[in-house]
Short mmCIF file of C-alpha atoms and ligand atoms in Angstrom, two decimals:
data_model
loop_
_atom_site.label_atom_id
_atom_site.label_comp_id
_atom_site.label_asym_id
_atom_site.label_seq_id
_atom_site.Cartn_x
_atom_site.Cartn_y
_atom_site.Cartn_z
CA MET A 1 26.06 -51.45 3.91
CA SER A 2 28.26 -51.72 0.90
CA MET A 3 27.87 -54.78 -1.44
CA PHE A 4 31.63 -55.28 -0.58
CA LEU A 5 32.87 -55.58 2.92
CA ASP A 6 36.69 -54.49 3.54
CA GLN A 7 36.72 -53.42 6.84
CA VAL A 8 34.56 -55.24 9.73
CA THR A 9 35.10 -55.42 13.60
CA ILE A 10 34.95 -58.54 15.22
CA ASP A 11 34.75 -60.42 18.60
CA VAL A 12 37.04 -62.89 19.77
CA LYS A 13 37.02 -65.03 22.65
CA ALA A 14 39.21 -67.81 23.51
CA GLY A 15 38.66 -70.73 25.75
CA LYS A 16 39.55 -70.70 29.38
CA GLY A 17 41.63 -73.44 30.64
CA GLY A 18 40.14 -76.17 32.45
CA ASP A 19 40.15 -76.25 36.13
CA GLY A 20 42.62 -78.27 38.02
CA MET A 21 41.12 -80.74 40.50
CA VAL A 22 41.51 -81.60 44.14
CA ALA A 23 41.76 -85.27 44.95
CA PHE A 24 43.03 -88.02 46.65
CA ARG A 25 43.77 -91.17 45.85
CA ARG A 26 41.37 -93.72 47.57
CA GLU A 27 42.97 -97.28 47.21
CA LYS A 28 41.63 -100.29 49.56
CA TYR A 29 44.27 -100.76 52.14
CA VAL A 30 46.43 -97.37 51.40
CA PRO A 31 44.77 -95.49 54.38
CA ASP A 32 45.75 -91.76 53.58
CA GLY A 33 45.93 -91.70 49.87
CA GLY A 34 48.17 -88.80 48.08
CA PRO A 35 46.69 -85.88 46.10
CA ALA A 36 45.45 -87.09 42.57
CA GLY A 37 43.86 -84.10 41.28
CA GLY A 38 44.95 -83.92 37.70
CA ASP A 39 46.01 -79.97 35.82
CA GLY A 40 43.28 -78.48 33.58
CA GLY A 41 43.81 -78.50 29.68
CA HIS A 42 44.56 -75.31 28.19
CA GLY A 43 41.72 -73.44 26.23
CA GLY A 44 41.42 -73.19 22.68
CA ALA A 45 43.06 -69.45 20.67
CA VAL A 46 41.27 -67.78 18.30
CA ILE A 47 43.56 -67.68 15.10
CA LEU A 48 43.61 -66.11 12.31
CA VAL A 49 44.69 -67.88 8.84
CA VAL A 50 44.91 -66.33 5.11
CA ASP A 51 43.46 -68.47 2.77
CA GLU A 52 44.10 -67.44 -0.91
CA GLY A 53 40.62 -68.54 -2.00
CA LEU A 54 39.19 -65.32 -0.16
CA ARG A 55 38.71 -62.38 -2.06
CA THR A 56 36.93 -60.11 0.45
CA LEU A 57 35.72 -59.86 4.12
CA MET A 58 32.35 -60.70 2.81
CA ASP A 59 32.04 -64.31 5.09
CA PHE A 60 32.06 -61.56 8.19
CA ARG A 61 28.89 -60.07 7.07
CA PHE A 62 26.55 -62.12 9.40
CA ASN A 63 29.10 -63.73 11.25
CA ARG A 64 31.29 -61.67 13.99
CA HIS A 65 31.69 -63.92 16.92
CA PHE A 66 34.47 -66.49 17.16
CA LYS A 67 34.86 -68.29 20.57
CA ALA A 68 37.11 -71.32 21.21
CA GLN A 69 36.42 -74.02 23.34
CA PRO A 70 37.38 -74.23 26.83
CA GLY A 71 40.10 -77.10 27.92
CA GLU A 72 38.77 -80.13 29.85
CA ASN A 73 38.83 -79.96 34.11
CA GLY A 74 41.34 -81.99 35.46
CA MET A 75 40.13 -85.32 36.70
CA SER A 76 40.98 -87.62 39.55
CA LYS A 77 43.71 -90.37 39.49
CA GLY A 78 45.77 -87.67 38.37
CA MET A 79 44.31 -87.52 35.19
CA HIS A 80 44.90 -84.46 33.02
CA GLY A 81 42.15 -82.38 31.44
CA ARG A 82 42.50 -82.62 27.38
CA GLY A 83 43.60 -79.21 25.63
CA SER A 84 41.03 -77.54 23.63
CA GLU A 85 41.20 -77.08 19.67
CA ASP A 86 41.85 -73.85 18.55
CA THR A 87 39.53 -72.23 16.27
CA TYR A 88 40.62 -70.94 12.74
CA VAL A 89 38.96 -68.18 11.02
CA LYS A 90 39.86 -67.41 7.40
CA VAL A 91 40.43 -64.10 6.15
CA PRO A 92 41.68 -62.86 2.67
CA GLN A 93 45.41 -62.11 1.81
CA GLY A 94 46.22 -58.62 2.27
CA THR A 95 44.13 -58.56 5.62
CA THR A 96 45.36 -55.90 8.59
CA VAL A 97 44.49 -56.36 11.66
CA ARG A 98 44.50 -54.31 14.55
CA ASP A 99 42.80 -54.14 18.32
CA ALA A 100 39.78 -52.35 17.89
CA GLU A 101 40.28 -50.85 21.05
CA THR A 102 43.74 -49.22 21.23
CA GLY A 103 43.94 -48.94 17.46
CA ALA A 104 47.31 -51.21 18.04
CA LEU A 105 48.72 -52.86 15.21
CA LEU A 106 48.73 -56.97 15.66
CA GLY A 107 49.70 -58.00 12.50
CA ASP A 108 49.53 -57.89 8.35
CA LEU A 109 48.55 -61.01 7.08
CA ILE A 110 49.87 -61.65 3.43
CA GLU A 111 51.18 -65.06 2.88
CA ASN A 112 48.78 -67.57 1.97
CA GLY A 113 48.71 -70.11 5.01
CA GLN A 114 50.21 -67.05 7.65
CA THR A 115 48.52 -67.20 11.16
CA LEU A 116 47.85 -64.83 14.02
CA VAL A 117 46.85 -65.35 17.33
CA VAL A 118 44.59 -62.85 17.85
CA ALA A 119 43.00 -64.24 21.64
CA LYS A 120 45.08 -66.51 23.52
CA GLY A 121 43.40 -69.98 25.31
CA GLY A 122 44.15 -69.55 29.04
CA ARG A 123 46.34 -72.08 30.52
CA GLY A 124 44.86 -75.32 32.48
CA GLY A 125 44.56 -74.74 36.25
CA ARG A 126 46.95 -76.78 38.22
CA GLY A 127 45.63 -79.60 39.97
CA ASN A 128 46.48 -80.59 43.91
CA ILE A 129 49.56 -83.04 43.17
CA ARG A 130 51.00 -79.66 42.17
CA PHE A 131 50.61 -78.18 45.37
CA ALA A 132 51.85 -80.92 47.43
CA SER A 133 54.83 -80.61 49.49
CA PRO A 134 56.69 -81.88 52.66
CA ARG A 135 55.03 -79.51 54.78
CA ASN A 136 51.95 -79.96 53.14
CA PRO A 137 51.64 -83.48 51.66
CA ALA A 138 47.57 -83.50 51.17
CA PRO A 139 46.79 -80.35 50.10
CA GLU A 140 43.36 -79.21 49.31
CA ILE A 141 44.50 -76.58 46.88
CA ALA A 142 43.44 -76.37 42.67
CA GLU A 143 43.53 -73.55 40.44
CA ASN A 144 40.93 -72.61 38.12
CA GLY A 145 41.60 -72.54 34.84
CA GLU A 146 42.78 -69.09 33.28
CA PRO A 147 40.51 -66.90 31.52
CA GLY A 148 40.59 -67.14 27.89
CA GLN A 149 41.54 -63.23 25.94
CA GLU A 150 38.58 -61.71 25.16
CA ARG A 151 38.55 -58.78 22.91
CA LYS A 152 37.41 -56.89 19.77
CA ILE A 153 39.72 -56.57 16.38
CA GLU A 154 39.10 -54.50 13.78
CA LEU A 155 40.37 -56.28 10.05
CA GLU A 156 40.86 -54.16 7.26
CA LEU A 157 41.31 -55.77 3.88
CA LYS A 158 43.95 -53.93 1.46
CA VAL A 159 44.10 -56.18 -1.87
CA LEU A 160 47.62 -57.66 -2.73
CA ALA A 161 48.10 -56.39 -6.03
CA ASP A 162 51.30 -55.04 -7.63
CA VAL A 163 49.65 -52.60 -9.90
CA GLY A 164 46.65 -50.81 -9.25
CA LEU A 165 43.96 -49.58 -12.23
CA VAL A 166 42.67 -46.29 -11.08
CA GLY A 167 40.42 -43.94 -12.94
CA PHE A 168 36.87 -42.16 -13.51
CA PRO A 169 34.43 -44.34 -13.74
CA SER A 170 33.47 -46.17 -17.12
CA VAL A 171 36.96 -45.08 -18.63
CA GLY A 172 37.37 -48.83 -19.42
CA LYS A 173 39.69 -50.24 -16.25
CA SER A 174 37.73 -53.51 -15.98
CA THR A 175 37.72 -53.88 -19.68
CA LEU A 176 41.84 -53.49 -19.79
CA LEU A 177 41.79 -55.70 -16.91
CA SER A 178 39.53 -58.49 -18.69
CA VAL A 179 42.39 -58.16 -22.01
CA ILE A 180 45.23 -58.65 -19.86
CA SER A 181 44.57 -61.30 -17.69
CA SER A 182 42.06 -64.05 -17.21
CA ALA A 183 39.51 -62.37 -14.91
CA ARG A 184 36.53 -61.49 -15.69
CA PRO A 185 34.99 -58.56 -14.05
CA LYS A 186 31.79 -57.11 -14.70
CA ILE A 187 31.93 -54.43 -17.65
CA GLY A 188 29.18 -51.76 -18.18
CA ALA A 189 28.69 -48.67 -20.00
CA TYR A 190 27.27 -47.36 -16.65
CA HIS A 191 28.95 -45.58 -13.51
CA PHE A 192 30.27 -47.51 -10.91
CA THR A 193 30.31 -51.36 -12.67
CA THR A 194 32.79 -51.88 -10.49
CA LEU A 195 32.09 -52.26 -6.93
CA VAL A 196 34.57 -54.86 -5.98
CA PRO A 197 38.35 -54.81 -6.66
CA ASN A 198 39.15 -57.53 -9.09
CA LEU A 199 42.52 -59.04 -9.32
CA GLY A 200 44.04 -60.76 -12.57
CA MET A 201 47.43 -62.28 -12.89
CA VAL A 202 49.44 -60.77 -15.82
CA THR A 203 51.72 -62.07 -18.09
CA THR A 204 53.69 -59.91 -20.65
CA SER A 205 54.92 -60.87 -23.96
CA ASP A 206 58.31 -61.35 -22.80
CA GLY A 207 57.29 -64.11 -19.65
CA ARG A 208 57.18 -61.70 -16.93
CA SER A 209 54.11 -61.42 -14.85
CA PHE A 210 52.59 -59.23 -12.13
CA ALA A 211 49.16 -58.80 -9.92
CA ALA A 212 46.62 -56.15 -11.24
CA ALA A 213 43.84 -54.79 -9.46
CA ASP A 214 41.08 -53.05 -11.04
CA LEU A 215 39.67 -50.47 -8.41
CA PRO A 216 36.23 -49.38 -8.51
CA GLY A 217 35.61 -45.86 -9.90
CA LEU A 218 37.12 -42.80 -8.09
CA ILE A 219 35.25 -39.70 -8.50
CA GLU A 220 36.37 -36.17 -7.46
CA GLY A 221 35.46 -35.52 -3.89
CA ALA A 222 35.83 -39.18 -2.95
CA SER A 223 38.32 -38.63 -0.37
CA GLN A 224 36.15 -36.65 1.41
CA GLY A 225 33.62 -39.18 1.89
CA VAL A 226 31.72 -37.93 -1.49
CA GLY A 227 30.77 -40.99 -3.51
CA LEU A 228 31.79 -44.28 -3.16
CA GLY A 229 35.53 -43.78 -3.85
CA THR A 230 36.78 -43.25 -0.41
CA GLN A 231 36.15 -46.63 0.83
CA PHE A 232 38.05 -48.23 -2.34
CA LEU A 233 41.42 -45.88 -2.15
CA ARG A 234 42.72 -47.97 0.62
CA HIS A 235 43.21 -50.95 -1.99
CA ILE A 236 45.62 -48.84 -3.45
CA GLU A 237 47.86 -48.99 -0.88
CA ARG A 238 49.82 -52.18 -1.60
CA THR A 239 50.49 -51.76 -5.22
CA ARG A 240 53.98 -50.28 -6.69
CA VAL A 241 53.25 -48.87 -9.87
CA ILE A 242 49.64 -47.09 -10.88
CA LEU A 243 47.92 -47.28 -13.92
CA HIS A 244 46.11 -43.98 -14.47
CA VAL A 245 43.28 -44.94 -17.25
CA ILE A 246 42.04 -41.86 -18.75
CA ASP A 247 39.04 -41.67 -21.14
CA MET A 248 40.46 -40.20 -24.38
CA SER A 249 37.29 -40.12 -26.58
CA GLY A 250 35.80 -37.35 -24.27
CA MET A 251 32.59 -38.92 -24.98
CA GLU A 252 31.10 -38.05 -21.43
CA GLY A 253 31.92 -34.42 -21.98
CA ARG A 254 34.75 -34.41 -19.48
CA ASP A 255 38.35 -32.95 -20.43
CA PRO A 256 41.10 -35.76 -19.96
CA TYR A 257 43.57 -33.69 -18.28
CA GLU A 258 40.87 -32.39 -15.79
CA ASP A 259 40.18 -36.04 -15.09
CA TYR A 260 44.00 -36.82 -14.75
CA LEU A 261 44.58 -33.94 -12.16
CA ALA A 262 40.95 -34.99 -10.06
CA ILE A 263 42.08 -38.17 -9.93
CA ASN A 264 45.69 -37.39 -8.09
CA HIS A 265 43.87 -34.79 -6.31
CA GLU A 266 41.81 -37.95 -4.82
CA LEU A 267 44.92 -39.80 -4.33
CA SER A 268 46.98 -37.15 -2.56
CA SER A 269 43.71 -36.27 -0.27
CA TYR A 270 43.70 -39.59 1.08
CA ASN A 271 47.06 -40.30 1.14
CA LEU A 272 49.90 -38.09 0.60
CA ARG A 273 52.17 -41.09 -0.02
CA LEU A 274 50.05 -42.78 -2.70
CA LEU A 275 51.59 -39.90 -5.27
CA GLU A 276 55.06 -41.40 -4.76
CA ARG A 277 53.83 -44.60 -6.79
CA PRO A 278 55.14 -44.26 -10.18
CA GLN A 279 52.31 -43.72 -12.56
CA ILE A 280 51.98 -44.75 -16.32
CA ILE A 281 49.09 -42.84 -18.07
CA VAL A 282 46.81 -45.00 -20.16
CA ALA A 283 45.24 -43.26 -22.76
CA ASN A 284 42.30 -45.67 -23.42
CA LYS A 285 39.78 -45.82 -26.24
CA MET A 286 41.88 -44.34 -28.78
CA ASP A 287 39.37 -46.36 -31.40
CA MET A 288 37.00 -43.37 -30.94
CA PRO A 289 36.93 -40.76 -33.63
CA ASN A 290 38.31 -37.43 -31.35
CA ALA A 291 40.93 -39.41 -29.44
CA GLU A 292 43.89 -38.51 -30.85
CA GLU A 293 43.12 -34.94 -31.03
CA ASN A 294 42.30 -35.10 -27.19
CA LEU A 295 45.46 -36.95 -26.78
CA ALA A 296 47.46 -34.29 -28.46
CA LYS A 297 45.92 -31.82 -26.29
CA PHE A 298 46.28 -33.87 -23.17
CA LYS A 299 50.04 -34.36 -23.79
CA GLU A 300 50.68 -30.30 -24.56
CA GLN A 301 49.01 -29.58 -21.24
CA LEU A 302 50.94 -32.53 -19.20
CA ASN A 303 54.36 -30.73 -20.59
CA LYS A 304 53.16 -27.44 -19.90
CA GLU A 305 51.90 -27.74 -16.32
CA LYS A 306 55.12 -29.90 -15.73
CA THR A 307 56.44 -28.55 -12.52
CA ASP A 308 60.20 -30.04 -12.38
CA GLU A 309 61.32 -29.64 -15.70
CA PHE A 310 64.13 -32.06 -14.50
CA ALA A 311 61.70 -34.78 -13.69
CA ASP A 312 61.15 -37.68 -15.95
CA ASP A 313 58.52 -37.51 -18.29
CA ILE A 314 55.30 -39.30 -17.11
CA PRO A 315 55.00 -42.12 -19.89
CA VAL A 316 51.68 -42.10 -21.67
CA PHE A 317 50.65 -44.95 -23.63
CA PRO A 318 47.63 -44.78 -26.02
CA ILE A 319 45.80 -47.78 -26.40
CA SER A 320 42.29 -49.32 -26.70
CA GLY A 321 40.85 -52.10 -24.46
CA VAL A 322 38.19 -52.73 -27.14
CA THR A 323 40.39 -53.44 -30.18
CA ARG A 324 43.40 -54.26 -28.04
CA LYS A 325 45.69 -52.10 -29.85
CA GLY A 326 48.93 -50.68 -27.64
CA ILE A 327 48.47 -53.31 -25.11
CA ASP A 328 51.87 -55.17 -25.36
CA PRO A 329 54.10 -52.13 -25.12
CA LEU A 330 51.96 -50.90 -21.91
CA LEU A 331 52.13 -54.31 -20.17
CA ASN A 332 56.22 -54.53 -20.99
CA ALA A 333 56.35 -50.87 -19.66
CA THR A 334 54.89 -51.67 -16.67
CA ALA A 335 56.88 -54.97 -16.02
CA ASP A 336 59.89 -52.59 -16.55
CA LEU A 337 58.69 -50.19 -13.92
CA LEU A 338 58.22 -52.87 -11.50
CA GLU A 339 61.24 -54.07 -11.48
CA VAL A 340 62.89 -51.10 -10.44
CA THR A 341 60.23 -49.81 -7.91
CA PRO A 342 60.47 -51.17 -4.35
CA GLU A 343 57.91 -51.84 -1.98
CA PHE A 344 56.40 -49.10 -0.16
CA PRO A 345 55.96 -49.22 3.40
CA LEU A 346 52.26 -49.50 4.09
CA TYR A 347 52.72 -48.96 8.02
CA ASP A 348 55.31 -46.38 9.88
CA GLU A 349 54.24 -48.44 13.36
CA GLU A 350 55.71 -51.66 14.33
CA ILE A 351 53.65 -54.72 14.86
CA GLU A 352 52.95 -54.83 18.81
CA GLU A 353 54.87 -57.90 19.61
CA GLU A 354 52.62 -59.48 22.27
CA THR A 355 55.85 -61.26 24.28
CA VAL A 356 54.83 -60.05 27.71
CA GLN A 357 52.42 -62.69 29.30
CA TYR A 358 48.85 -62.17 28.70
CA GLY A 359 46.90 -60.06 31.21
CA PHE A 360 50.07 -58.47 32.64
CA ASN A 361 50.33 -54.82 32.07
CA PRO A 362 53.68 -53.76 33.59
CA ASP A 363 52.97 -49.98 33.50
CA GLU A 364 49.49 -50.96 35.36
CA PRO A 365 49.46 -51.31 39.00
CA GLU A 366 48.64 -54.61 40.43
CA PHE A 367 45.15 -53.66 41.86
CA LYS A 368 42.99 -50.38 42.44
CA ILE A 369 40.98 -49.71 45.73
CA ASP A 370 37.66 -47.44 45.15
CA ARG A 371 35.18 -47.05 47.74
CA ASP A 372 31.34 -47.72 46.97
CA PRO A 373 28.45 -45.47 48.05
CA ASP A 374 27.50 -48.15 50.63
CA ALA A 375 31.16 -48.02 52.12
CA THR A 376 32.27 -51.63 50.65
CA TRP A 377 36.00 -51.22 49.46
CA ILE A 378 36.44 -52.14 45.97
CA LEU A 379 39.24 -54.05 44.57
CA SER A 380 40.09 -54.07 41.00
CA GLY A 381 42.78 -54.49 38.19
CA GLU A 382 43.72 -56.96 35.81
CA LYS A 383 46.10 -59.25 38.17
CA ILE A 384 43.97 -58.92 41.04
CA GLU A 385 41.05 -60.09 39.07
CA LYS A 386 42.58 -63.01 37.02
CA LEU A 387 43.85 -64.23 40.60
CA PHE A 388 40.27 -64.39 41.73
CA GLN A 389 38.86 -65.81 38.88
CA MET A 390 41.67 -68.44 39.27
CA THR A 391 40.74 -69.60 42.59
CA ASN A 392 38.56 -72.33 43.48
CA PHE A 393 36.31 -70.99 46.28
CA ASP A 394 35.13 -74.66 47.44
CA HIS A 395 38.34 -75.44 49.28
CA ASP A 396 38.99 -73.31 52.28
CA GLU A 397 42.74 -73.89 52.18
CA THR A 398 42.51 -72.68 48.38
CA VAL A 399 40.69 -69.77 50.14
CA MET A 400 43.57 -69.24 52.43
CA ARG A 401 46.30 -69.55 49.60
CA PHE A 402 44.27 -66.66 48.01
CA ALA A 403 44.06 -64.49 51.03
CA ARG A 404 47.69 -64.88 51.35
CA GLN A 405 48.45 -63.86 47.62
CA LEU A 406 46.25 -60.80 48.67
CA ARG A 407 48.16 -59.89 51.24
CA GLY A 408 51.59 -60.78 49.66
CA MET A 409 50.55 -58.20 46.91
CA GLY A 410 50.14 -55.71 49.54
CA VAL A 411 46.50 -55.47 49.35
CA ASP A 412 46.11 -55.88 53.29
CA GLU A 413 48.31 -52.72 53.75
CA ALA A 414 46.76 -50.81 51.32
CA LEU A 415 43.37 -51.10 52.70
CA ARG A 416 44.44 -50.48 55.95
CA ALA A 417 46.07 -47.29 54.81
CA ARG A 418 43.34 -45.88 53.10
CA GLY A 419 41.42 -46.64 56.65
CA ALA A 420 39.58 -49.98 56.32
CA LYS A 421 38.88 -51.30 59.55
CA ASP A 422 38.04 -54.91 60.67
CA GLY A 423 34.60 -56.17 59.64
CA ASP A 424 34.43 -53.84 56.71
CA LEU A 425 33.21 -55.67 53.46
CA VAL A 426 35.81 -55.89 50.09
CA ARG A 427 34.60 -56.84 47.02
CA ILE A 428 36.23 -58.37 44.05
CA GLY A 429 34.00 -58.42 41.18
CA GLU A 430 30.66 -60.26 42.61
CA PHE A 431 32.55 -61.81 45.54
CA GLU A 432 32.64 -60.03 48.95
CA PHE A 433 34.56 -60.96 51.99
CA GLU A 434 35.24 -58.96 55.34
CA PHE A 435 38.33 -57.64 55.96
CA VAL A 436 39.89 -59.05 58.76
CA GLU A 437 43.53 -57.91 60.44
N1 LIG B 501 35.46 -47.54 -27.50
C1 LIG B 501 35.57 -48.02 -26.62
N2 LIG B 501 34.91 -48.27 -25.33
C2 LIG B 501 35.43 -48.70 -24.56
C3 LIG B 501 36.93 -49.07 -24.40
N3 LIG B 501 37.08 -49.58 -23.23
C4 LIG B 501 36.15 -49.97 -22.81
N4 LIG B 501 34.82 -49.04 -23.09
C5 LIG B 501 33.91 -49.31 -22.70
O1 LIG B 501 33.41 -48.18 -21.77
C6 LIG B 501 32.63 -48.88 -20.81
C7 LIG B 501 32.96 -48.60 -19.74
O2 LIG B 501 34.09 -50.20 -19.43
P1 LIG B 501 34.55 -50.48 -17.82
O3 LIG B 501 35.34 -51.17 -18.54
O4 LIG B 501 33.32 -51.35 -17.39
O5 LIG B 501 34.56 -48.97 -17.48
P2 LIG B 501 35.32 -48.74 -15.77
O6 LIG B 501 36.58 -47.92 -15.65
O7 LIG B 501 35.69 -50.64 -15.52
O8 LIG B 501 34.03 -48.65 -15.22
P3 LIG B 501 33.88 -48.57 -13.29
O9 LIG B 501 33.90 -50.08 -13.01
O10 LIG B 501 32.42 -48.15 -13.59
O11 LIG B 501 34.26 -47.56 -12.72
C8 LIG B 501 31.78 -49.95 -21.69
O12 LIG B 501 30.75 -49.75 -22.16
C9 LIG B 501 33.04 -50.51 -22.14
O13 LIG B 501 32.52 -51.33 -23.40
C10 LIG B 501 37.65 -49.07 -25.55
O14 LIG B 501 38.98 -48.76 -25.41
N5 LIG B 501 37.15 -48.07 -26.06
MG1 LIG B 502 35.09 -51.22 -13.68
#
C-alpha cells in the first residue's frame, strides 16, 4: 500500500432504533391499568465531518469500520428510551463520498466543519401506548426499532488548492513551494521525494493569497498506471491554475520541451478536462549554466508548434527556486490568472439527494416470492424484511398485526396466485410460519 492514502472504502453502520415496550400500569387499587409501554429511542447516525487539521485519509488505514450505538429500548411507566449519540468520523477537506456499491455521489466535503450523514440511525419503535384506541384500549402491540442504515462508502481525497505544481520528478516543485509558502515539504536530489501532496498558502507581494499544492512527480505513462503518477493526478482536479514546472538545466539528460509535452499528455490521458485549466510554464533552475540556452530553444519550439495561431501565448516565467530569482512576477501572474479563471465543475453528476425514506425504494416491488428446493416459500424485499425486523414476536397480538400488514401488502393473495396451499411453509429471513387461508 502506498504511504499516502487518498482513496479508501469503509463500512458504516448506524444504530438500530430502540424497541418499543409492551407494559401496563399496575397501580395498587387500580384494577386494569392502561398501556404504559414507552417508545424506543432513535439509533445513532454515522456522520462524516470535515476537519481542516487532516491532510490525508491515513487515519483510515487501520480503522475502516464505523458503528453508531442503538437507541435505548422503551420502558414501563410510559418512559421513552434515550436516543443514541451520533458517531462522527473526521475526513480532510476535499473528500468526495460515494456509495461503494452503486457508485452514486453522496457528497463532496469542502468546508471545515461540513457534515454528511452517511448512515441514518433507525427510528425508535413505538410502545403500546401508541397503539391504544377505543376499540383496543389495552393493546399488546409494540414495534421493534427500525434497523440502522448500513453500507459501504468510498472516500476519495482530492486536495483543495487553487494552484497545482506539476512536472517531472526532481524539477524543483517542492523547492518552489517551500520558497513561496511556509510549507516545508521534503526536498531531495532523487526522484519521487514527494509522495504526499503538500499544501501551502501563498501571499503575493501585493497582498493577494492563494493555496498551492505541490504534487508528486508525474512521469510519462503514469496515467496508464505506470509509475507513481496515476494515483496523484486526482489532486489536480480541483485546482484552477496549473504551474507546469520544467527543469531548464537539462542536467538529467532530458529535453525540456519533450518533458513539457509528456506531462501534458499525462494530464490529458487522465482527464481531458485537465487541459482546460490555464497553465503557466515555470522555467526552473535558471541558475544553472545551460539554462538560458535551453530556455531559448524551448521557447522557439513552443512557438513553432503552436497549433492555434490566435491563441494567447502560454506565459513562461524563468525562475530559480534556489536563488529565488523571478519568483515575484511569477506569483503575481498566477494571482492575476486566478482572478479571471472560474471554478471547474468537478462532477457532471448531481449529488444524490436522499429525500426518500431510507429503506423505501419506490421502483422496487414491496416483496418478492421465491421457492426453495424444499418447497418453502421465501418472501424477500426491503420493505417486507424491515417490517419483519420491526415486529416483536413475543406478543401474539403483534404477530397478528404483522399478519394483517402482510395481507394489506397483498402477500397472501400473491402467494395463493403462485399456488401456495394451506399448511405450506413460508419463510422471511430466519422466521418460518404456516400459510393459512
Ligand atoms: N540548481 C538548482 N537546483 C534546484 C532548483 N530547484 C530545485 N533544485 C534541486 O533539484 C532537486 C529536486 O528538488 P525538489 O524540490 O525535491 O524537486 P521535486 O520536483 O519536488 O521532486 P519530486 O518530489 O521528487 O517530484 C533538489 O536537489 C533541489 O535542490 C533550482 O532552482 N536550481
Ligand atoms: Mg517534491
